[in-house]
Amino acid sequence: MTVTQLGTAEALLTALRRDLPGDALITGAEATAPYAADRSGSRPDGEPLAVVRAANAEHVRTTLRHAHALRVPVVPRGAGTGLSGGASAGTGTVVLDLSRMNRILDLDPNDQIAVVEPGVITAELDRAAGEFGLRYAPDPASAAISTIGGNIATNAGGLRCAKYGVTRDAVLGLDVVLADGTPIRTGRRTVKGVTGYDLTALFTGSEGTLGVITAATVRLRPVPESTATVAAYFDSFAEGAEAVSALTAARLEPSMAELVDGPVLGAVDDAQGTDLRARGGALLLLQCDGRSAATEAELAVRLLRGRATSVETTADPAEADRLLTARRLALPALERLGRVLIEDIAVPRTRLADAVHEINAAAERHGVRIFTFAHAADGNLHPILVLDPDTPGIPGAAWRAAGDIFTAALRLGGTLTGEHGVGTLKRRWLADELGPEQHALQQRIKAAFDPHHILNPGKAL
Amino acid sequence: MTVTQLGTAEALLTALRRDLPGDALITGAEATAPYAADRSGSRPDGEPLAVVRAANAEHVRTTLRHAHALRVPVVPRGAGTGLSGGASAGTGTVVLDLSRMNRILDLDPNDQIAVVEPGVITAELDRAAGEFGLRYAPDPASAAISTIGGNIATNAGGLRCAKYGVTRDAVLGLDVVLADGTPIRTGRRTVKGVTGYDLTALFTGSEGTLGVITAATVRLRPVPESTATVAAYFDSFAEGAEAVSALTAARLEPSMAELVDGPVLGAVDDAQGTDLRARGGALLLLQCDGRSAATEAELAVRLLRGRATSVETTADPAEADRLLTARRLALPALERLGRVLIEDIAVPRTRLADAVHEINAAAERHGVRIFTFAHAADGNLHPILVLDPDTPGIPGAAWRAAGDIFTAALRLGGTLTGEHGVGTLKRRWLADELGPEQHALQQRIKAAFDPHHILNPGKAL
């Protein structure tokens, strides 16, 4: 830091010490270091200057007001489970930790909405809604550990989005503190509403660069009456992907369609002593839900029989859990093999097999081990790069393989991030997807919200 | 117009005559007058300077480039079916008519998406999708006459939004020409995607003030296997509203729940010689759809039996049509009584009865005749003010009654427009809903898109 930066930092700390309760402020490199990174595997250039553990919206306002006046960058943070470096906080930044703001403020089963603070763990909200026969529909794989605020910041997806939508579709309104500390309330408690521009949607997925969410009004939906699970093995990922297309063509709307490739099955076998890989080169896990779940699952089984090497089905939750095990164990199994870098492209669903072909070609070309599973019904693929645990950072070959995968995703009509966000890791490809004119426009929008660029600088855009 | 304005106008017309084909440009007060108003009942202060009947995106770019350079206001227009004055085009404006851009560019049944020009009639898209067993889910009551571009501009709702979402939920990407003529492409052909800010959602509902849509990629969904219709009469609107709450509490998700109040039934009787009003003080029309439609309708009937004065149900389309007649004939029946002004508030669904109580109180207070029907499952009410056909414009009493209704909607936790947009008619109440800080922020966003305020000035914000 320069002398001026040091002076600014001291001025900010003095102001925060004066205006925040003692337990809300953490300073000192050792104490702030745990707040420097997320789960992306990337590290920033140093430790944050301070961490504000906000207990309420007033703490958020105070922090932003001072940071704005002094032009100090602020990095909002939920549970730090992001996979793109969106919460990465380097030298000279203030981390605004929202995990203590974890109250469910309102849960109205008749209006089927909840009002929550940003630090509520997503699965906790779902559990609370469950007491009224309702649920929070978006279900990112991280739901047990990630916060609703972080989910909104990245517009998190999950396994049942093709049928029930992404986070954006569940968020009705937001309380947001703007860069200068001004609070606003967007949206409403109603399903419909078109007054003014849709800032609720604009904040959703903006990765903390436009404002800091202090409360969210979200929509809840009835828990489906029943769920039926189908597991089908195929000779290849391509045949599994074609089967998913066939289900779609038959107008089935599964609530989940997870497709796991052969190498992932092999990794699970190695970890668990199972023999999944022997049963096929790809595994499709399907769920149908609602009052006609069983009927739909039967239709699916009939369609899959001619294509799959084997098909199993069940309506029993314990048995379903057994069928889903391979998918649940995939990531831990891969983590045994090395350091994982989880990518996140999406393509039109008919291009799934093409995408996996491109992923495998990139792996071979750059000598990187890549394993893939997909939320197949919405074309969202997670290529998992497994890196040498002894080499720090992200090696050049991994960057190049990822770059080839992103380029392929765009060529196939897709996107470089389906549900994890751009963060710091994907910024270099951002303009390729947006085009220069839209990129410039997005920067003008950022400036309209945050003229001094104090909110999560270097992320998302 | 001043001398300078006349010079500017002449310069623009010269440029447009030079750069557009002859049949794309309409000038002269008599020829442009039909393009001055929409269906809101409001008239602007004169006739547009010119109408550009764009046949392609290049015409849109040319028009905006010249208008931007010369600072001439441009009013985008679809079918002119808007109800809030959003397409109102007064003296000195250029109307950019997109109704000739009416091609379905792509309809991919496997990816379940369509790419359409903005002038495609919404029902046409739905019909084309129907050939593949698919449909475009948003169903504004105007679907047979309104365009998809206009639907997107207002984030149009409809009858089945509580279950299937509003227009925003169906739009995946947009081709947009910005104010200065620059084309951009937002979003993608995939269900998921979080690269950059969600400009697709921001343009949706922006009423032509941020850019001009030249193509839209929209999501299609399977046509439900079957539909069951229920009609139930109640002693009062309040009892009908409570019944809808009871259905929601039982976790039923009807695809449609239209609630019609007694005075509307009376108007239909007067027009059709029926005796609906004698059967109850409110009519609830319910549809359940999907593979379990019949089961859900049965559950609904069982719940309604204790509350309704009579209940009928059918799975036969012709019989369903008969049951739906009262709702379909409501507006024509009211139009026989005078000039209608269709309002459009939304409230949390448990506040429906309160909202109707407030509407009736406002009617009495200001001596205005108001009839109400509601999309009850999402709390969206349409109070219809019936005005004297011989008095031009909107009389003061009607403004005051509408104002009271909007204030009540906000007090009940709702919004002053659920699905029609702000246009010109609701601007005076806009800041009440947004609050001054959000209002100012929205104006900064507008400026980031359209620094010279040439796009649909005086609308939406």
XYZ file of C-alpha atoms in Angstrom, chain A:
461
model
C 0.000 0.000 0.000
C 1.148 3.549 -0.664
C 1.299 6.225 2.013
C -2.018 7.649 0.830
C -3.619 4.215 0.878
C -2.330 3.668 4.394
C -3.831 7.005 5.468
C -7.160 6.100 3.872
C -7.127 2.671 5.465
C -6.459 4.174 8.900
C -9.221 6.738 8.420
C -11.687 4.002 7.476
C -10.757 1.788 10.411
C -11.112 4.749 12.772
C -14.582 5.504 11.416
C -15.686 1.862 11.546
C -14.332 1.431 15.084
C -16.267 4.495 16.125
C -19.581 3.593 14.426
C -19.778 -0.197 14.681
C -19.974 -2.399 17.786
C -16.657 -3.981 18.753
C -17.670 -7.533 17.830
C -18.596 -6.489 14.294
C -15.086 -5.484 13.213
C -12.140 -7.797 12.600
C -8.714 -6.417 11.698
C -5.181 -7.758 11.394
C -3.869 -9.964 8.588
C -4.087 -13.193 10.562
C -7.705 -12.633 11.579
C -8.859 -11.438 8.167
C -7.019 -14.091 6.112
C -9.842 -16.689 6.379
C -12.094 -14.187 4.627
C -9.790 -13.669 1.646
C -10.869 -16.537 -0.594
C -13.859 -18.602 -1.660
C -13.962 -22.201 -2.887
C -12.773 -21.397 -6.409
C -9.202 -22.420 -5.690
C -7.898 -18.944 -6.520
C -6.151 -16.753 -3.947
C -6.022 -12.958 -3.970
C -2.806 -10.961 -3.617
C -2.954 -10.591 0.172
C -5.290 -10.236 3.137
C -8.239 -7.883 3.530
C -7.760 -4.707 5.524
C -10.776 -5.483 7.678
C -13.840 -7.674 7.952
C -17.179 -6.232 9.017
C -19.405 -8.956 10.402
C -22.678 -7.123 9.891
C -25.491 -7.993 12.271
C -28.067 -5.771 10.603
C -28.732 -3.467 7.665
C -27.531 -0.479 9.676
C -24.045 -2.017 9.878
C -24.105 -2.481 6.116
C -25.120 1.137 5.593
C -22.448 2.439 7.953
C -19.739 0.370 6.290
C -20.689 1.422 2.780
C -21.126 5.084 3.693
C -17.580 5.302 5.051
C -16.042 3.091 2.364
C -17.742 5.172 -0.317
C -16.542 8.450 1.151
C -12.980 7.121 1.371
C -13.095 5.107 -1.907
C -12.173 1.834 -0.235
C -13.235 -1.351 -2.066
C -15.845 -3.523 -0.352
C -16.271 -7.259 -0.996
C -19.656 -8.621 0.114
C -19.501 -12.211 1.357
C -22.016 -14.899 2.310
C -20.720 -18.349 3.197
C -17.745 -18.107 0.839
C -18.827 -21.182 -1.111
C -18.573 -19.503 -4.532
C -16.640 -21.274 -7.270
C -15.585 -18.339 -9.461
C -13.641 -16.073 -7.112
C -16.556 -13.672 -6.650
C -15.799 -13.239 -2.934
C -12.032 -13.057 -3.384
C -10.794 -10.161 -1.220
C -7.223 -8.933 -1.561
C -5.033 -6.258 -0.009
C -6.770 -3.043 0.963
C -10.347 -4.378 0.746
C -13.037 -4.477 3.395
C -14.984 -7.734 3.517
C -18.643 -7.229 4.337
C -19.581 -10.560 5.862
C -23.358 -11.074 5.906
C -23.439 -14.553 7.413
C -24.609 -13.273 10.813
C -27.701 -11.754 9.207
C -29.358 -15.143 9.168
C -32.917 -14.639 10.340
C -36.051 -15.687 8.527
C -38.018 -12.467 9.068
C -41.359 -13.679 7.765
C -42.767 -16.886 6.341
C -46.313 -16.522 5.113
C -47.764 -19.867 4.021
C -50.924 -18.264 2.644
C -49.143 -15.817 0.384
C -46.448 -18.470 -0.132
C -43.591 -16.062 0.407
C -40.724 -15.686 2.822
C -38.701 -12.631 3.753
C -35.165 -13.567 4.732
C -31.894 -11.956 5.640
C -29.039 -12.693 3.218
C -27.086 -14.953 5.554
C -29.829 -17.576 5.840
C -28.511 -20.945 4.670
C -30.572 -21.955 1.646
C -31.419 -25.397 3.014
C -32.613 -23.772 6.272
C -35.140 -21.714 4.366
C -36.270 -24.816 2.535
C -36.620 -26.677 5.820
C -38.635 -23.857 7.419
C -40.932 -23.750 4.389
C -41.294 -27.521 4.587
C -43.146 -27.183 7.883
C -45.992 -25.679 5.868
C -45.795 -28.153 2.990
C -43.886 -25.580 0.948
C -40.364 -25.351 -0.400
C -37.885 -22.906 -1.842
C -37.595 -24.320 -5.364
C -34.017 -23.390 -6.443
C -31.684 -26.121 -5.187
C -28.006 -25.409 -5.856
C -25.821 -28.411 -4.980
C -24.345 -26.172 -2.254
C -27.734 -25.552 -0.594
C -26.630 -27.063 2.721
C -23.698 -24.656 3.059
C -24.408 -21.609 0.856
C -26.512 -18.580 1.775
C -29.553 -17.181 0.070
C -27.707 -13.870 -0.403
C -24.886 -15.619 -2.211
C -27.399 -17.595 -4.253
C -29.041 -14.349 -5.342
C -25.692 -12.689 -6.044
C -24.831 -15.466 -8.507
C -28.389 -16.271 -9.657
C -27.667 -19.808 -8.515
C -29.156 -22.721 -10.398
C -29.347 -26.296 -9.261
C -30.775 -29.642 -10.214
C -34.460 -28.877 -10.755
C -34.229 -25.593 -12.696
C -35.513 -26.900 -16.023
C -38.887 -27.473 -14.393
C -38.892 -24.919 -11.550
C -36.614 -22.098 -12.700
C -33.437 -20.521 -11.350
C -32.984 -18.223 -8.349
C -34.140 -15.180 -10.331
C -37.517 -16.829 -10.878
C -37.995 -17.200 -7.116
C -36.971 -13.701 -6.003
C -39.822 -11.189 -5.829
C -38.142 -8.261 -4.116
C -34.963 -7.112 -2.422
C -33.796 -4.699 0.241
C -30.504 -3.385 -1.058
C -27.986 -0.887 0.263
C -26.426 1.036 -2.605
C -22.711 1.844 -2.856
C -23.034 5.128 -0.956
C -25.065 3.614 1.876
C -28.517 4.521 0.553
C -31.122 1.813 1.176
C -33.719 0.950 -1.460
C -36.452 -1.671 -1.718
C -37.055 -3.279 -5.104
C -39.918 -5.450 -6.285
C -42.830 -6.434 -4.093
C -44.673 -9.219 -2.287
C -46.732 -10.129 -5.336
C -46.069 -12.592 -8.136
C -46.812 -9.952 -10.755
C -45.690 -6.328 -10.904
C -44.233 -4.112 -13.616
C -43.730 -0.700 -12.001
C -40.353 0.655 -13.124
C -37.348 -1.280 -14.360
C -36.859 -4.748 -12.952
C -34.021 -3.993 -10.542
C -34.763 -7.171 -8.614
C -33.661 -9.154 -11.661
C -30.732 -6.817 -12.292
C -29.335 -7.289 -8.770
C -29.860 -11.049 -9.080
C -26.647 -12.414 -10.564
C -24.735 -9.134 -10.244
C -22.185 -10.714 -7.895
C -22.138 -7.939 -5.337
C -21.094 -5.276 -7.835
C -24.285 -3.181 -7.806
C -25.375 -3.152 -4.168
C -25.491 -5.232 -0.992
C -28.623 -7.279 -0.318
C -29.899 -6.964 3.257
C -33.208 -8.820 2.823
C -34.975 -10.804 0.127
C -38.630 -11.592 -0.467
C -38.779 -14.995 -2.126
C -41.520 -17.138 -3.501
C -42.286 -20.551 -2.036
C -44.073 -23.365 -3.834
C -45.901 -26.485 -2.714
C -43.768 -29.552 -2.071
C -44.726 -32.028 -4.814
C -47.091 -34.772 -3.692
C -44.694 -37.510 -4.723
C -41.396 -38.123 -6.477
C -40.266 -41.064 -8.608
C -36.642 -41.779 -9.414
C -35.196 -43.533 -12.459
C -31.572 -44.606 -13.000
C -30.441 -45.642 -16.486
C -26.992 -46.666 -17.738
C -25.849 -46.051 -21.305
C -22.916 -47.140 -23.411
C -21.782 -43.538 -23.781
C -22.482 -40.002 -22.589
C -23.699 -39.199 -26.121
C -26.333 -41.937 -25.922
C -27.424 -40.671 -22.511
C -27.711 -37.133 -23.890
C -29.790 -38.413 -26.820
C -32.075 -40.202 -24.378
C -32.661 -36.926 -22.532
C -33.569 -35.307 -25.854
C -36.002 -38.144 -26.508
C -37.659 -37.550 -23.136
C -37.964 -33.868 -23.949
C -39.400 -34.668 -27.369
C -42.008 -36.821 -25.612
C -42.908 -33.681 -23.649
C -41.897 -35.096 -20.315
C -40.738 -32.469 -17.827
C -38.530 -34.248 -15.318
C -37.744 -32.257 -12.196
C -34.174 -33.574 -12.371
C -32.040 -35.142 -15.123
C -28.444 -35.627 -14.008
C -26.062 -37.176 -16.507
C -22.735 -38.499 -15.201
C -19.955 -39.569 -17.568
C -17.957 -42.829 -17.438
C -14.728 -41.439 -15.951
C -16.720 -39.986 -13.039
C -18.314 -43.410 -12.461
C -14.793 -44.892 -12.476
C -13.653 -42.358 -9.865
C -16.655 -43.203 -7.673
C -15.833 -46.920 -8.055
C -12.244 -46.288 -6.992
C -13.412 -44.380 -3.939
C -16.296 -46.655 -2.946
C -15.369 -50.091 -4.217
C -18.516 -50.145 -6.384
C -18.731 -51.385 -9.990
C -20.744 -48.635 -11.635
C -18.302 -48.214 -14.527
C -18.824 -51.841 -15.506
C -22.525 -51.135 -15.979
C -22.114 -48.426 -18.598
C -20.260 -45.431 -19.967
C -22.748 -42.929 -18.559
C -25.442 -42.803 -15.905
C -28.671 -40.830 -16.161
C -30.525 -40.057 -12.941
C -34.036 -38.852 -13.484
C -36.719 -37.614 -11.132
C -40.351 -36.902 -11.948
C -42.506 -35.183 -9.352
C -46.039 -34.056 -8.681
C -49.312 -35.978 -8.507
C -48.489 -37.843 -11.741
C -44.866 -38.628 -10.855
C -45.340 -42.395 -11.121
C -47.066 -42.145 -14.499
C -44.337 -39.903 -15.860
C -41.589 -42.146 -14.536
C -43.277 -45.130 -16.235
C -43.394 -43.226 -19.520
C -39.722 -42.349 -19.089
C -38.765 -45.963 -18.388
C -40.614 -47.116 -21.495
C -38.728 -44.561 -23.590
C -35.365 -45.373 -22.026
C -35.636 -49.172 -22.323
C -34.646 -49.292 -25.977
C -31.691 -46.962 -25.422
C -30.228 -47.810 -22.045
C -28.177 -50.844 -21.046
C -30.180 -51.021 -17.821
C -33.017 -49.100 -16.159
C -34.150 -49.072 -12.536
C -36.976 -47.117 -10.976
C -38.379 -46.470 -7.523
C -40.813 -44.318 -5.563
C -39.191 -45.281 -2.239
C -37.067 -42.421 -0.825
C -34.376 -44.697 0.655
C -34.037 -46.601 -2.589
C -33.975 -43.285 -4.500
C -31.168 -42.160 -2.245
C -29.196 -45.258 -3.145
C -29.710 -44.551 -6.859
C -28.586 -40.959 -6.390
C -25.455 -41.952 -4.513
C -23.209 -41.949 -7.561
C -24.127 -38.356 -8.287
C -23.719 -37.287 -4.681
C -20.350 -38.970 -4.358
C -18.966 -37.683 -7.642
C -17.289 -34.558 -6.305
C -15.769 -36.135 -3.169
C -14.479 -38.983 -5.368
C -12.820 -36.498 -7.727
C -11.378 -34.528 -4.822
C -9.451 -37.682 -3.842
C -7.680 -37.514 -7.197
C -6.379 -33.968 -6.873
C -7.368 -30.328 -6.577
C -10.622 -29.762 -8.467
C -11.531 -26.763 -10.596
C -15.276 -26.882 -11.267
C -16.350 -25.363 -14.575
C -19.884 -24.500 -15.485
C -20.882 -24.055 -19.115
C -24.414 -24.299 -20.505
C -25.428 -25.140 -24.075
C -28.776 -25.652 -25.807
C -29.830 -29.051 -24.500
C -29.590 -30.755 -27.883
C -25.884 -29.887 -27.972
C -24.951 -31.724 -24.782
C -23.150 -34.548 -26.558
C -21.263 -32.058 -28.755
C -20.219 -30.173 -25.642
C -18.829 -33.289 -23.970
C -17.002 -34.164 -27.171
C -15.386 -30.716 -27.104
C -14.568 -31.017 -23.407
C -12.814 -34.331 -23.959
C -10.916 -32.941 -26.949
C -9.735 -29.975 -24.845
C -8.625 -32.355 -22.079
C -6.571 -34.384 -24.528
C -5.149 -31.346 -26.310
C -3.821 -29.759 -23.147
C -3.029 -32.871 -21.116
C -5.531 -32.033 -18.375
C -7.767 -34.566 -16.638
C -11.404 -33.513 -17.001
C -14.483 -35.318 -15.668
C -17.998 -34.200 -16.551
C -21.472 -34.328 -15.161
C -24.436 -32.344 -16.380
C -27.832 -31.002 -15.391
C -28.993 -32.429 -18.697
C -32.523 -31.050 -18.956
C -31.205 -27.495 -19.057
C -27.933 -28.171 -20.901
C -25.753 -27.139 -17.957
C -22.432 -29.056 -17.830
C -19.859 -29.125 -15.065
C -16.478 -30.142 -16.480
C -14.295 -30.840 -13.434
C -10.598 -30.232 -14.039
C -8.519 -32.320 -11.646
C -5.183 -30.613 -10.976
C -1.956 -31.686 -9.340
C -2.371 -30.903 -5.616
C 1.315 -30.020 -5.285
C 1.295 -27.293 -7.929
C -0.100 -24.034 -6.485
C -2.531 -21.813 -8.390
C -4.052 -22.719 -11.733
C -1.483 -24.014 -14.255
C -1.368 -22.668 -17.820
C -2.616 -25.922 -19.341
C -5.749 -25.761 -17.164
C -6.423 -22.162 -18.211
C -5.986 -23.143 -21.859
C -8.273 -26.164 -21.562
C -10.895 -24.027 -19.792
C -10.535 -21.394 -22.499
C -11.159 -23.984 -25.217
C -14.223 -25.222 -23.347
C -15.645 -21.698 -23.014
C -15.026 -20.983 -26.691
C -16.800 -24.227 -27.595
C -19.741 -23.360 -25.352
C -20.192 -20.017 -27.104
C -19.829 -21.661 -30.548
C -22.571 -24.132 -29.610
C -24.920 -21.256 -28.738
C -24.275 -21.451 -25.007
C -22.673 -19.518 -22.188
C -19.462 -19.639 -20.198
C -21.315 -19.825 -16.908
C -24.680 -21.426 -16.334
C -25.017 -20.872 -12.614
C -21.716 -20.130 -10.824
C -21.027 -16.606 -12.027
C -18.086 -14.897 -13.703
C -16.218 -13.874 -10.534
C -12.563 -13.263 -11.223
C -11.856 -16.522 -13.036
C -13.944 -16.017 -16.170
C -13.539 -12.308 -16.725
C -11.049 -12.754 -19.543
C -13.748 -14.470 -21.660
C -16.604 -12.182 -20.679
C -16.399 -9.800 -23.624
C -16.364 -12.765 -26.018
C -19.854 -13.641 -24.867
C -21.298 -10.160 -24.424
C -19.726 -8.490 -27.429
C -17.964 -5.131 -27.088
C -21.099 -2.971 -27.291
C -23.015 -4.842 -24.635
C -19.879 -4.995 -22.495
C -19.564 -1.207 -22.671
C -23.257 -0.804 -21.848
C -22.905 -3.061 -18.816
C -20.044 -0.906 -17.619
C -22.211 2.199 -17.957
C -24.866 0.461 -15.855
C -22.247 -0.387 -13.229
C -21.229 3.285 -13.136
C -24.862 4.349 -12.634
C -24.940 2.220 -9.465
C -21.401 2.604 -8.220
C -19.605 5.596 -9.730
C -16.447 5.110 -7.642
C -16.257 1.361 -8.285
C -16.013 0.415 -4.634
C -18.380 -2.578 -4.840
C -16.513 -5.823 -5.460
C -14.147 -4.312 -8.028
C -12.552 -6.652 -10.520
C -15.449 -9.104 -10.405
C -18.238 -10.102 -12.755
C -17.681 -7.408 -15.389
